[in-house]
Coordinates of N, CA and C in Angstrom, one line a residue:
X1 N -6.9 4.0 21.5 CA -7.3 3.0 20.8 C -8.6 2.9 21.4
X2 N -8.7 2.2 22.2 CA -10.1 1.2 23.1 C -10.4 2.6 23.2
X3 N -10.3 3.3 23.5 CA -11.2 5.1 24.2 C -12.2 5.4 22.8
X4 N -11.8 5.4 21.8 CA -12.5 5.5 20.7 C -13.1 4.4 20.3
X5 N -13.0 3.6 20.2 CA -14.2 2.4 19.8 C -14.8 2.7 21.0
X6 N -15.1 2.9 22.0 CA -16.1 2.3 23.3 C -17.2 3.8 23.4
X7 N -16.1 5.0 22.3 CA -17.2 6.1 22.0 C -18.1 5.9 20.7
X8 N -17.3 5.3 19.9 CA -18.3 4.9 18.8 C -18.9 4.1 18.9
X9 N -19.3 3.0 19.6 CA -19.3 1.6 20.3 C -21.2 2.5 21.0
X10 N -20.8 2.9 21.9 CA -21.8 4.7 22.7 C -22.4 4.7 21.6
X11 N -21.7 5.8 20.5 CA -22.2 6.8 20.1 C -23.2 5.9 18.7
X12 N -22.8 5.0 18.5 CA -23.8 4.2 17.1 C -24.5 2.6 17.5
X13 N -25.7 2.6 17.3 CA -26.0 1.2 17.3 C -25.2 0.5 16.1
X14 N -25.6 0.8 15.0 CA -24.8 -0.1 14.2 C -23.6 -0.2 14.5
X15 N -23.1 0.9 14.6 CA -21.2 0.9 15.1 C -21.1 -0.7 15.6
X16 N -21.3 -0.2 17.1 CA -21.6 -1.7 18.0 C -22.1 -3.4 17.5
X17 N -23.0 -3.4 16.5 CA -23.3 -4.2 15.8 C -22.7 -4.8 15.0
X18 N -21.8 -4.4 14.5 CA -21.2 -4.3 12.9 C -19.2 -5.1 13.9
X19 N -19.2 -4.4 15.2 CA -18.2 -4.7 15.9 C -17.9 -5.4 16.5
X20 N -19.3 -6.3 17.7 CA -19.2 -7.3 18.1 C -19.0 -8.2 16.6
X21 N -19.3 -8.4 15.8 CA -19.2 -8.7 14.2 C -18.6 -9.9 14.2
X22 N -17.3 -9.2 14.4 CA -16.3 -9.5 14.3 C -15.9 -10.1 12.5
X23 N -16.8 -9.8 12.1 CA -16.2 -9.7 10.4 C -15.5 -9.1 10.1
X24 N -13.4 -9.7 10.5 CA -12.2 -8.7 9.6 C -11.4 -9.6 9.1
X25 N -11.4 -10.0 7.8 CA -10.3 -10.8 7.1 C -9.4 -9.5 6.5
X26 N -7.9 -10.3 7.1 CA -6.3 -9.8 6.6 C -6.4 -9.8 5.0
X27 N -6.4 -8.7 4.5 CA -6.0 -8.7 3.0 C -4.6 -9.3 2.7
X28 N -5.4 -9.8 1.2 CA -3.8 -10.9 1.4 C -3.0 -9.5 0.8
X29 N -1.2 -9.7 1.5 CA -0.4 -8.6 0.8 C 0.3 -9.4 -0.4
X30 N 0.0 -8.5 -1.3 CA 0.9 -8.4 -2.8 C 2.0 -8.3 -2.9
X31 N 3.2 -8.7 -3.8 CA 4.4 -8.0 -3.6 C 4.6 -8.0 -5.4
X32 N 4.7 -7.4 -5.5 CA 5.8 -7.9 -7.4 C 7.5 -7.4 -7.1
X33 N 8.4 -7.6 -8.4 CA 9.5 -7.6 -8.3 C 9.9 -6.9 -9.7
X34 N 10.4 -6.2 -9.5 CA 10.7 -5.2 -11.1 C 12.5 -5.4 -10.9
X35 N 12.6 -5.7 -12.5 CA 14.2 -5.8 -12.1 C 14.6 -3.9 -13.1
X36 N 15.9 -3.2 -12.5 CA 15.3 -2.3 -13.3 C 16.9 -1.9 -13.2
X37 N 17.3 -1.3 -15.2 CA 18.7 -1.5 -15.6 C 20.1 -0.5 -14.6
X38 N 19.8 -0.1 -13.7 CA 20.9 0.8 -13.0 C 20.6 0.2 -11.1
X39 N 19.2 0.1 -10.5 CA 19.5 -0.3 -9.2 C 18.9 -2.0 -9.0
X40 N 19.4 -2.5 -10.1 CA 18.5 -3.8 -10.2 C 17.5 -4.5 -10.0
X41 N 16.8 -5.6 -8.6 CA 15.7 -5.7 -8.2 C 15.4 -5.0 -7.6
X42 N 13.7 -4.7 -7.5 CA 13.3 -3.9 -6.8 C 12.3 -4.5 -5.8
X43 N 11.4 -5.2 -4.8 CA 10.5 -5.7 -4.4 C 10.0 -4.4 -3.6
X44 N 8.3 -4.9 -3.8 CA 7.6 -4.3 -3.2 C 6.0 -4.0 -3.0
X45 N 5.7 -4.0 -1.8 CA 4.6 -4.5 -1.4 C 3.2 -3.5 -2.9
X46 N 2.2 -4.0 -2.6 CA 1.1 -3.1 -4.0 C 0.0 -3.5 -2.9
X47 N -0.8 -2.5 -2.8 CA -2.2 -2.0 -2.3 C -2.4 -1.3 -3.4
X48 N -4.3 -1.9 -3.5 CA -4.7 -1.4 -4.7 C -6.4 -0.8 -3.8
X49 N -6.7 0.6 -4.2 CA -8.0 1.3 -3.4 C -8.5 1.6 -4.8
X50 N -9.7 1.5 -4.5 CA -11.0 1.2 -5.7 C -11.3 2.6 -5.3
X51 N -11.4 3.2 -6.6 CA -11.9 4.5 -6.4 C -13.5 4.1 -7.7
X52 N -14.5 4.2 -6.6 CA -15.7 3.9 -7.2 C -16.4 4.4 -7.8
X53 N -15.8 5.5 -7.2 CA -16.9 6.7 -8.0 C -16.4 7.1 -9.9
X54 N -15.4 6.9 -10.2 CA -14.5 6.8 -11.2 C -13.9 5.0 -11.9
X55 N -14.6 4.2 -11.4 CA -14.4 2.7 -12.2 C -13.0 2.5 -11.8
X56 N -12.5 3.3 -10.9 CA -10.9 3.2 -11.0 C -10.4 2.6 -9.9
X57 N -9.2 2.4 -10.4 CA -8.7 1.1 -8.8 C -6.8 2.2 -9.0
X58 N -6.5 2.6 -7.5 CA -4.8 3.4 -7.5 C -4.1 2.4 -6.9
X59 N -3.2 1.9 -7.3 CA -2.3 0.9 -6.8 C -1.1 1.9 -6.5
X60 N -0.8 1.4 -5.4 CA 0.0 1.8 -4.6 C 1.6 1.0 -4.2
X61 N 2.9 1.4 -4.7 CA 3.6 0.7 -4.5 C 4.7 1.2 -3.6
X62 N 5.3 0.6 -2.1 CA 6.1 0.8 -1.5 C 7.0 -0.5 -1.3
X63 N 8.6 -0.1 -0.2 CA 9.1 -0.7 0.3 C 8.7 -0.7 1.6
X64 N 9.9 -1.8 2.0 CA 9.6 -1.2 3.8 C 10.8 -0.7 3.6
X65 N 11.0 0.9 5.2 CA 11.5 1.5 5.5 C 12.8 1.1 6.0
X66 N 14.6 0.9 5.3 CA 15.1 0.4 5.7 C 15.9 -0.3 4.2
X67 N 15.1 -1.3 3.8 CA 15.4 -1.9 3.3 C 16.0 -1.7 2.0
X68 N 16.9 -3.0 1.1 CA 17.1 -2.3 -0.4 C 16.6 -1.9 -0.7
X69 N 14.8 -2.5 -1.1 CA 14.3 -1.9 -2.1 C 14.0 -0.8 -2.0
X70 N 13.5 -0.1 -0.7 CA 13.9 1.4 0.0 C 14.7 2.5 -0.7
X71 N 15.8 2.0 -0.7 CA 17.0 2.0 -0.9 C 17.2 2.9 -2.3
X72 N 16.9 1.0 -3.1 CA 16.9 1.9 -4.5 C 16.0 3.1 -5.2
X73 N 14.2 2.7 -4.5 CA 13.8 3.6 -4.7 C 14.2 5.0 -4.6
X74 N 14.7 5.0 -3.0 CA 14.8 6.4 -3.7 C 16.3 7.0 -4.4
X75 N 17.4 6.0 -4.4 CA 17.9 6.2 -5.8 C 17.3 7.1 -6.8
X76 N 16.3 5.7 -7.2 CA 15.6 6.5 -9.1 C 14.5 7.5 -8.8
X77 N 15.0 8.3 -7.2 CA 14.3 9.6 -7.0 C 14.9 10.8 -7.2
X78 N 16.3 10.4 -7.4 CA 17.2 11.4 -7.4 C 17.6 11.2 -8.6
X79 N 17.4 9.9 -9.0 CA 17.9 9.7 -10.5 C 16.9 10.8 -11.4
X80 N 15.8 10.6 -11.6 CA 14.2 10.7 -11.6 C 14.2 10.3 -13.3
X81 N 14.4 11.3 -14.3 CA 14.2 10.3 -15.7 C 15.2 10.8 -16.2
X82 N 16.4 10.9 -15.8 CA 17.5 11.1 -16.6 C 17.9 9.7 -17.6
X83 N 18.6 9.8 -18.8 CA 18.5 8.5 -19.4 C 19.7 7.6 -19.1
X84 N 19.6 6.5 -19.3 CA 20.3 5.9 -18.7 C 20.4 4.3 -19.6
X85 N 21.9 4.5 -19.6 CA 22.2 3.6 -20.8 C 22.0 1.9 -20.2
X86 N 22.5 0.9 -21.1 CA 22.7 -0.7 -20.4 C 23.4 -0.3 -19.4
X87 N 24.4 -0.2 -20.0 CA 25.6 0.0 -18.5 C 25.5 0.3 -17.3
X88 N 24.2 1.0 -17.6 CA 23.7 1.8 -16.0 C 24.9 3.1 -15.6
X89 N 25.3 3.8 -17.1 CA 26.0 5.1 -16.4 C 24.9 6.0 -17.3
X90 N 24.8 7.0 -16.3 CA 24.3 8.4 -17.3 C 24.6 8.9 -18.6

């Protein structure tokens, strides 16, 4: 990574100027919790990407690998759009 940054700094005075400013702020981590009738509570991290040419946002929902929420999402992926009744059976 250091080599790449050095190369970019050497090749672009603008990049070097911006890099030296250290004008970086961590984006706030947004989470949402959903309650599904079959798998129960699912908590996901939310990332939003702005699509400026379309005046839209793409929102990505992910769960940490190995978490209960990731397992619940994997189960929902298997179940797909199967009809589920209130007792949680197909």
